[in-house]
Short mmCIF file of C-alpha atoms in Angstrom, two decimals:
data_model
loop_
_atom_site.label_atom_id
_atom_site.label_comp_id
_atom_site.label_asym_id
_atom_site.label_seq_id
_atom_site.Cartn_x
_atom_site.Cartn_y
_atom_site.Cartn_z
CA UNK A 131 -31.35 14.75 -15.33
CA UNK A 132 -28.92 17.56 -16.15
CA UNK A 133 -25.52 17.34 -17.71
CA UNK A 134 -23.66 17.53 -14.11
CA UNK A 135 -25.93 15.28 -12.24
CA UNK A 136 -25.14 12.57 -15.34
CA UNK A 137 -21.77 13.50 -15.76
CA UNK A 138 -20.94 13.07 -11.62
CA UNK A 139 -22.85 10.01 -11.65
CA UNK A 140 -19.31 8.15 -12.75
CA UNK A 141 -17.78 9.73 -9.65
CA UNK A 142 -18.07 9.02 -6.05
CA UNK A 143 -17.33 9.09 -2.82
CA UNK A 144 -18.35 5.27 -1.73
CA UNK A 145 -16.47 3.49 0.40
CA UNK A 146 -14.41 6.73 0.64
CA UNK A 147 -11.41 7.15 2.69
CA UNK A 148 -11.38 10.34 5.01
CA UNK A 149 -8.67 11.79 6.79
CA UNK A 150 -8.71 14.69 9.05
CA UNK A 151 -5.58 15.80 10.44
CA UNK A 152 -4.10 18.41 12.86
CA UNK A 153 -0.29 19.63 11.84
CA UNK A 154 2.22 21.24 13.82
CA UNK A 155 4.93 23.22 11.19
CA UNK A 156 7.17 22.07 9.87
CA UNK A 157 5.32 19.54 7.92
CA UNK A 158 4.31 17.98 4.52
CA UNK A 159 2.06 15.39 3.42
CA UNK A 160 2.77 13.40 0.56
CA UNK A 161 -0.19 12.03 -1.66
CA UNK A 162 0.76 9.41 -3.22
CA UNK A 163 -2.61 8.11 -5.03
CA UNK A 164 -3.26 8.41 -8.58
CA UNK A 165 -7.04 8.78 -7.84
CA UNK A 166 -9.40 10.80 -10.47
CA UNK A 167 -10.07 13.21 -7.48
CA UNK A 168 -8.21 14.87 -3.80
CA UNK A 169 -10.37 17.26 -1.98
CA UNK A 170 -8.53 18.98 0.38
CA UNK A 171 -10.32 21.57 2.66
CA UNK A 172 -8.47 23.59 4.86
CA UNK A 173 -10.26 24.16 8.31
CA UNK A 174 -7.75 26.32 10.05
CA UNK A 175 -4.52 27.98 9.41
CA UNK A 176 -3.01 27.46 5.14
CA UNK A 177 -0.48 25.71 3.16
CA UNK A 178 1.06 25.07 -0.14
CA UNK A 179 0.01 22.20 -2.78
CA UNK A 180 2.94 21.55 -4.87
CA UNK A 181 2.12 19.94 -7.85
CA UNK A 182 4.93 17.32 -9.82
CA UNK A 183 5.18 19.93 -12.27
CA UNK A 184 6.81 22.35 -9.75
CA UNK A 185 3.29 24.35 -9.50
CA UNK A 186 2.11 25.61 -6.65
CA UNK A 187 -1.02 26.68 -5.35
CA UNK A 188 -1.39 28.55 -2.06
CA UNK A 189 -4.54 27.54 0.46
CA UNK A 190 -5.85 29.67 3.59
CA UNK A 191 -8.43 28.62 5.50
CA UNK A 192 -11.98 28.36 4.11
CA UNK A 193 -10.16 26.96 0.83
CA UNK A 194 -10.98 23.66 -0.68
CA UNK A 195 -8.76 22.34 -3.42
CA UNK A 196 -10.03 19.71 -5.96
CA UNK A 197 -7.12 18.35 -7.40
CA UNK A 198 -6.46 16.10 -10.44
CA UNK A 199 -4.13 13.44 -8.92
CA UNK A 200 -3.21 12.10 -12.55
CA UNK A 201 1.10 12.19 -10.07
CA UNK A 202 1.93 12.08 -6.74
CA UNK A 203 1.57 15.59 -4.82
CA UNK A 204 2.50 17.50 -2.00
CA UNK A 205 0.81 19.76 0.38
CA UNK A 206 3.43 21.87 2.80
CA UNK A 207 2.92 24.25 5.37
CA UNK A 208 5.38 26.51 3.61
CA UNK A 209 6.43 26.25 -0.01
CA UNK A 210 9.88 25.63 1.15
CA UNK A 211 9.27 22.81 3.71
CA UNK A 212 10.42 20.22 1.02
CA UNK A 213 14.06 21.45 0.83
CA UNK A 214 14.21 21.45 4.54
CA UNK A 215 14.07 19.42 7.78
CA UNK A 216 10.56 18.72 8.53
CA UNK A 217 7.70 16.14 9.72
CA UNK A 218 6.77 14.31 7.06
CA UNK A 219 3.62 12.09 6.01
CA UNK A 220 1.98 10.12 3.49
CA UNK A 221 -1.60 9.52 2.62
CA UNK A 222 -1.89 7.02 0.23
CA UNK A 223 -4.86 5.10 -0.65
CA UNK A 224 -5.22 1.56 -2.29
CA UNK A 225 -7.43 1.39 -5.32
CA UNK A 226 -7.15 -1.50 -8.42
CA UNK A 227 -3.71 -1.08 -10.40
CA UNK A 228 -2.63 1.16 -8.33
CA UNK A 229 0.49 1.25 -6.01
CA UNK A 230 0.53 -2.95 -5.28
CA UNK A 231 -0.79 -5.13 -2.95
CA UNK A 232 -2.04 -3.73 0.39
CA UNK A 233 -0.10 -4.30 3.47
CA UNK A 234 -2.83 -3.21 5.73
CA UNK A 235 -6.47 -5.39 6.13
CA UNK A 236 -9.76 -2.95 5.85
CA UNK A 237 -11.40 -5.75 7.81
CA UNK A 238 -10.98 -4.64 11.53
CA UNK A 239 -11.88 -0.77 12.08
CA UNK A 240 -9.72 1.06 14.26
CA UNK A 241 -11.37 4.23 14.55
CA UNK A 242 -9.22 6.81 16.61
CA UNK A 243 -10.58 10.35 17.97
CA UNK A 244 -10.88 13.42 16.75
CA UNK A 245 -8.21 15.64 18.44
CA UNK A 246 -8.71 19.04 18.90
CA UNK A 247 -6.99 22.20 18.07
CA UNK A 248 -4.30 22.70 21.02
CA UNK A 249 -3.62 26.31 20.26
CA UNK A 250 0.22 25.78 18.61
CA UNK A 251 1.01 29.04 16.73
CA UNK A 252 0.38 28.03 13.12
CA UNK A 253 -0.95 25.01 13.42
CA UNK A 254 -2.95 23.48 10.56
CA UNK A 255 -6.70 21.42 10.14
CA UNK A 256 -7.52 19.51 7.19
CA UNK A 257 -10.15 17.31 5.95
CA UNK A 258 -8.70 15.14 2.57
CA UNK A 259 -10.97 12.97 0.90
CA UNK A 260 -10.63 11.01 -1.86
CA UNK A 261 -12.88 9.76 -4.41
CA UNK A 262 -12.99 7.01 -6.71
CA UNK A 263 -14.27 6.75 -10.26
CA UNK A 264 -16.57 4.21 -11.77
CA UNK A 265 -16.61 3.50 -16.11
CA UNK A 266 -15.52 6.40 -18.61
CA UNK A 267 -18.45 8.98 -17.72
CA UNK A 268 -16.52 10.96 -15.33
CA UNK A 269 -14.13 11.57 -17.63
CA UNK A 270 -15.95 14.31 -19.80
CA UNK A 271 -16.29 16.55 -16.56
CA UNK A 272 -12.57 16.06 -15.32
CA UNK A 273 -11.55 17.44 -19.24
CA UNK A 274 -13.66 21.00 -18.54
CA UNK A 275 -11.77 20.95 -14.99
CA UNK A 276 -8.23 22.20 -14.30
CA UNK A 277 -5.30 20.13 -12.52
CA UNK A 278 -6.24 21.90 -9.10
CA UNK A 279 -9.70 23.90 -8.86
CA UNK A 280 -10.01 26.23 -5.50
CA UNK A 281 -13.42 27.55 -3.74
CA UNK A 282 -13.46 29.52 -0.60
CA UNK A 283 -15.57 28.42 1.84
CA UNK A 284 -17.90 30.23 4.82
CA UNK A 285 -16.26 29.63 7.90
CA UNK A 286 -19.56 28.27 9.36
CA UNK A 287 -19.44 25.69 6.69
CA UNK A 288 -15.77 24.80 7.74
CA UNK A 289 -16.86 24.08 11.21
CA UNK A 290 -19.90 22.46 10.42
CA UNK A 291 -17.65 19.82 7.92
CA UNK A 292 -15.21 19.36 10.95
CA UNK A 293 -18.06 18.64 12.90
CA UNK A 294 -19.87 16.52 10.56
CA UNK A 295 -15.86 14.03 10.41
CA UNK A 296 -15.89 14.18 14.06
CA UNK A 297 -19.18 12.97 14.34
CA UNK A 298 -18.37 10.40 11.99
CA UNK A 299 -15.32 8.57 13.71
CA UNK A 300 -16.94 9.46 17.23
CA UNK A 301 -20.18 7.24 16.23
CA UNK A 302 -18.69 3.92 14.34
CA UNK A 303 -22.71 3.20 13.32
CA UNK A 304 -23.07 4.41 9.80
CA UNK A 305 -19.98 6.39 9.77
CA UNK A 306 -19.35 5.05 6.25
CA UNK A 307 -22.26 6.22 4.72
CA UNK A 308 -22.36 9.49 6.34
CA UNK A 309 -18.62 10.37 5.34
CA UNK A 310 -19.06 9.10 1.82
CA UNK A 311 -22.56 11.34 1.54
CA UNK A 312 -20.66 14.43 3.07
CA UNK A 313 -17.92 14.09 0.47
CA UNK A 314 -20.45 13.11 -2.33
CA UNK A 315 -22.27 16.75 -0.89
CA UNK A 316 -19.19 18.66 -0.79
CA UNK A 317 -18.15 17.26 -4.47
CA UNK A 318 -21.31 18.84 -6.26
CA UNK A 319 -21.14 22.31 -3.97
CA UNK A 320 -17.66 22.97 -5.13
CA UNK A 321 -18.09 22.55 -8.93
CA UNK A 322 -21.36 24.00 -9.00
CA UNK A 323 -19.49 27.32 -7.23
CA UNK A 324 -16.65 27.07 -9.69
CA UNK A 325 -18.63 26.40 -12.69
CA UNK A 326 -20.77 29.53 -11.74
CA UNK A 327 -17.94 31.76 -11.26
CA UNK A 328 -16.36 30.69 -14.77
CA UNK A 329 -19.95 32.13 -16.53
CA UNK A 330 -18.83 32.45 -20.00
CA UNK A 331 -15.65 29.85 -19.36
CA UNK A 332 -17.77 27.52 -18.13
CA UNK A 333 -18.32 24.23 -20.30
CA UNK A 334 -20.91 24.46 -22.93
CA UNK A 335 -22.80 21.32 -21.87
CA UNK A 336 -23.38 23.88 -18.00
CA UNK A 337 -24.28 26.98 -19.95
CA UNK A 338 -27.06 25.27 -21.39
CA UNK A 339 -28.85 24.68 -18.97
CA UNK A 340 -29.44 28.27 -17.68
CA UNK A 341 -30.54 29.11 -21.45
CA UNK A 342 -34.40 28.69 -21.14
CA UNK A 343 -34.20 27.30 -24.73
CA UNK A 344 -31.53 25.17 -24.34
CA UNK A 345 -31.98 24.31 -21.02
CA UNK A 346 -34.88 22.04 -21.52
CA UNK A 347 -33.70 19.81 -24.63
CA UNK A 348 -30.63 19.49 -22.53
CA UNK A 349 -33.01 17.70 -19.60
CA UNK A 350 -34.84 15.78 -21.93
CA UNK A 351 -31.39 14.52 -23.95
CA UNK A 352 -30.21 13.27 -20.61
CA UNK A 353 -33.31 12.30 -19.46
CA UNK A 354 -34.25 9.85 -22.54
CA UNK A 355 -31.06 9.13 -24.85
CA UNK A 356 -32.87 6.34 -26.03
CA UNK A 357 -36.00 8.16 -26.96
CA UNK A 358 -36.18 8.91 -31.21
CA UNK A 359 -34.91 12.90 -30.73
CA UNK A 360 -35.01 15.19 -33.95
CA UNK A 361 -34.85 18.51 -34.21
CA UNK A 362 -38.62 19.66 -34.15
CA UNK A 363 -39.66 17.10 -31.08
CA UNK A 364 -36.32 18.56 -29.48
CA UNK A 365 -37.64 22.10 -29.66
CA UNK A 366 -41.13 21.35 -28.86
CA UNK A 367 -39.56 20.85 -25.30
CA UNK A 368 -38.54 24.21 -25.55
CA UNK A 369 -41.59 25.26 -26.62
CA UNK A 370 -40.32 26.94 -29.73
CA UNK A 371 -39.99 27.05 -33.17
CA UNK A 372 -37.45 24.24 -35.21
CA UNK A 373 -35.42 27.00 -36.92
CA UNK A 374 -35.49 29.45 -34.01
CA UNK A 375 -34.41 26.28 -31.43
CA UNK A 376 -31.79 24.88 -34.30
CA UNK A 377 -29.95 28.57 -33.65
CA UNK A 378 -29.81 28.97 -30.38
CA UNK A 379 -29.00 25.81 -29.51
CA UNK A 380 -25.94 25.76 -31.87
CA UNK A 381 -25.19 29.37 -30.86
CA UNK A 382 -24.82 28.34 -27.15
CA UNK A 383 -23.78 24.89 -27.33
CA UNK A 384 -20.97 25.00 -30.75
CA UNK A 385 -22.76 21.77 -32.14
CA UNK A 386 -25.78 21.22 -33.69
CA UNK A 387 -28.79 19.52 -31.54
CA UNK A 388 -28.43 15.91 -33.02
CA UNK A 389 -24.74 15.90 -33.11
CA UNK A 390 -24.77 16.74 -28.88
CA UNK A 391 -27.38 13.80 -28.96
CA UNK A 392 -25.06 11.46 -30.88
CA UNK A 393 -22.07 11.86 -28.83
CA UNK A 394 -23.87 11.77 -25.59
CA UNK A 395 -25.53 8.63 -26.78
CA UNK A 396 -21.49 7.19 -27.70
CA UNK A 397 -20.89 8.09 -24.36
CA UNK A 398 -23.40 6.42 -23.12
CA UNK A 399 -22.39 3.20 -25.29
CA UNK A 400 -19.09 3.50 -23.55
CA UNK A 401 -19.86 3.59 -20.06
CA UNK A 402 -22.72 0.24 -20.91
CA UNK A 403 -20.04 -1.60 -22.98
CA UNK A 404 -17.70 -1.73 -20.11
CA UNK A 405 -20.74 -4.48 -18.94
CA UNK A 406 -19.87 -7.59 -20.43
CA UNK A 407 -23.28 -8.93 -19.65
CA UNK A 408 -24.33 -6.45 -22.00
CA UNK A 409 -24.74 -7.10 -25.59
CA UNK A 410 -23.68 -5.17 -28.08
CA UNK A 411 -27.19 -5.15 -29.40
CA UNK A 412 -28.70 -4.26 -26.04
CA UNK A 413 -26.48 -1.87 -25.70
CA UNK A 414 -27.65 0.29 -29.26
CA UNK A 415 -31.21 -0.21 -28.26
CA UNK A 416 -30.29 1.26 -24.91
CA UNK A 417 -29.17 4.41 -26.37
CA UNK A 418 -31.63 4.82 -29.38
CA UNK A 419 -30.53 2.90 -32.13
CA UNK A 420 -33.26 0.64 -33.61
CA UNK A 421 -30.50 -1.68 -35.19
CA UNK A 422 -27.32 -2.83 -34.22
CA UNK A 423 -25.60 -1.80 -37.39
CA UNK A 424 -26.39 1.96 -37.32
CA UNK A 425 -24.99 2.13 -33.58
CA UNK A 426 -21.83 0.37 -34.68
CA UNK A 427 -21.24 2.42 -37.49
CA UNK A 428 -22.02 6.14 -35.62
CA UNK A 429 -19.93 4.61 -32.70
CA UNK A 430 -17.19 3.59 -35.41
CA UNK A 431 -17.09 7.35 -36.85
CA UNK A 432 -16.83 9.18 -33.47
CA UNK A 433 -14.56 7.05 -31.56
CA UNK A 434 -12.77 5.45 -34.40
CA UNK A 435 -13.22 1.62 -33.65
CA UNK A 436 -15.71 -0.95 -33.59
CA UNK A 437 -17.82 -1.38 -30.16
CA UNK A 438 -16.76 -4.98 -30.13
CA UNK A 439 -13.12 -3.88 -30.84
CA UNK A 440 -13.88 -1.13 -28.02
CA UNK A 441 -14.98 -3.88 -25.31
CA UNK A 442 -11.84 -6.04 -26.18
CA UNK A 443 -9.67 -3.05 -25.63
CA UNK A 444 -11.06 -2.41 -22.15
CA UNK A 445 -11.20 -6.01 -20.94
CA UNK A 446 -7.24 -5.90 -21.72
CA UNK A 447 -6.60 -3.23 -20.09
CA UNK A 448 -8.45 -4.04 -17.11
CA UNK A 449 -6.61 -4.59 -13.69
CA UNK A 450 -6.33 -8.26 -12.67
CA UNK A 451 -6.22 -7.46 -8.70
CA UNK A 452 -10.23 -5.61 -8.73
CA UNK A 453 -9.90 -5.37 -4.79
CA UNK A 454 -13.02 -3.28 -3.36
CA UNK A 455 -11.03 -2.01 -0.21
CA UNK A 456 -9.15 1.43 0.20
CA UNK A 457 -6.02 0.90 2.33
CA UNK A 458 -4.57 4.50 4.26
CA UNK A 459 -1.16 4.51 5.03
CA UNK A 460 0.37 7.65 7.25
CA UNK A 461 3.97 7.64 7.38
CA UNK A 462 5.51 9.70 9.55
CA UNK A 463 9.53 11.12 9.63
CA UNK A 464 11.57 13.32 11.25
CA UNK A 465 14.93 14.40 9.66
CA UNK A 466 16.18 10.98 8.67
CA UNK A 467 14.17 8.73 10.77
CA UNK A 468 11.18 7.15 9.70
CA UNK A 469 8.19 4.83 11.10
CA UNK A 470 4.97 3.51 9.84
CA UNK A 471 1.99 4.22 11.77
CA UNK A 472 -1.27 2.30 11.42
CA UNK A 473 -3.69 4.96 11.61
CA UNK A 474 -7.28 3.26 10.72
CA UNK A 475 -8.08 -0.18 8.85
CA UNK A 476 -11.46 1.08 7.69
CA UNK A 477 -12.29 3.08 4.94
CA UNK A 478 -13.04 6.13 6.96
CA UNK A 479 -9.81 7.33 8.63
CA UNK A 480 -9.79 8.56 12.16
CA UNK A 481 -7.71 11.95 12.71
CA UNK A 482 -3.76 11.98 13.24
CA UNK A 483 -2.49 15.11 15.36
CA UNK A 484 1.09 15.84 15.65
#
């Protein structure tokens, strides 16, 4: 397995929640979630993501956005919609210690139909998806990635996802699993184009595998943390020399082979130590360490506390409400009046046109 495959592995797209709207201007939608991940793609005609910051960032169609929804953010059809009259909706999305308890059941779906473009000078298309994040893992890729990431898309492509969402809500069999493997799909397209365009920007951990020295080790690291790496079995996968691999590998990568192995292997530990059927012994074997003290004391010097002391940190900082259901919520106001609209009660919004 490479770096990205592992490293995406923490983030996905199950149970995802979808929306795919159609906007009239004046509009903004409000995003409300504090999820690890927003994709916004825009199908047809552009807007503006404004960021809590004040940052903007301006979208055409073909665009998706990955954003980094650490605060609430906006999307407008103008950057100046905020400070004026205009419709107004929220997306938000229920996920554990979050925004509170749900006010909405995900146990009747209420699918509604895709509507189709009507032709309105400057309307807008979107498909927003949002994904949820499982352990620590995900976190290492979300550090190489900025607040809001944006790839331009094919047209073809565009109509093909808008056709893929219709096709979802239209057919109610499987519609969860198609939507959350679309999104899951889209996900790994858009940071493998953006880590390609960075080239030498790119994170150190995806520059190593196009190095056809590096490259392998990198496979077989990921591959088999467990297995007993050193330096010479680590270049025999390359197929070259100890000193020659040693180099390179610390040329390309800014660490020396074992210390990459040893801090893959810690993050490893973290992600299994979140298990609590797990023991802390299982859990150093798992990784490569022959004896419980050794793990404890590497994971000690890296991360600066104990595993056990680790494991009690998470476990109080976990939420006490772990509900498995995403709740939408589209709220809809003109000027100063404002309603609630239940768009969907399953995971995998139907479309709202305006």
């Amino acid at each position: 397995m490479d770096p990205l495959s592992s490293l995406l592995s923490g983030i996905r797209a199950e149970g995802s929640v979808v929306a795919h709207a159609v906007l009239r201007p004046p509009w903004t939608i409000r995003f409300a979630d504090r999820a690890p991940l927003i994709m916004v793609t825009v199908l047809r005609g552009d807007g503006t993501l404004v960021l809590a910051d004040g940052s903007r960032t301006s979208l055409v169609a073909g665009d998706t956005a990955l954003v980094q929804a650490g605060e609430p953010f906006h999307l407008a059809d103008t950057p100046d919609a905020l400070d004026r009259p205009h419709e107004r909706y929220e997306l938000s999305c229920f996920v554990p210690d979050g925004f509170g308890p749900a006010d909405i059941s995900c146990a009747t779906p209420e699918l509604i139909v895709t509507p189709s473009t009507t032709g309105v000078p400057g309307e807008t298309s979107l498909l927003v998806g949002a994904y949820r994040a499982s352990g620590r893992r995900h976190e290492r890729l979300l550090r190489a990635l900025p607040q809001v990431m944006v790839i331009h898309e094919d047209p073809e492509m565009c109509l093909w996802l808008e056709q893929s969402a219709a096709d979802a809500v239209r057919f109610s069999a499987g519609s969860q699993a198609l939507m959350d493997r679309l999104l899951d799909w889209a996900l790994v397209c858009t940071l493998r184009s953006w880590l390609a365009e960075q080239q030498h920007c790119a994170p150190a951990w995806y520059r190593g595998m196009a190095d056809p020295i590096v490259g392998p080790a990198l496979t077989a690291i990921h591959d088999r943390p467990f297995h007993r790496w050193t330096v010479a079995s680590l270049a025999a996968e390359a197929a070259v020399s100890r000193a020659l691999f040693a180099r390179r590998f610390t040329e390309v990568m800014g660490e020396p082979p074992l210390a990459y192995l040893t801090e893959w292997r810690m993050a490893e530990a973290e992600e299994l130590l979140a298990d609590p059927a797990r023991s802390v012994a299982q859990v150093a074997t798992t990784v490569g360490y022959s004896d419980t003290f050794g793990f404890s004391a590497a994971f000690k010097r890296l991360r600066g506390t104990s595993p056990t002391e680790f494991r009690a940190a998470l476990v109080r900082a976990a939420p006490r409400d772990e509900s498995s259901g995403w709740i939408s919520r589209i709220t809809t106001a003109s000027n100063h009046s404002t309603r609630s609209r239940r768009t969907s009660a399953s995971r995998t919004e139907g479309s709202v046109s305006r």
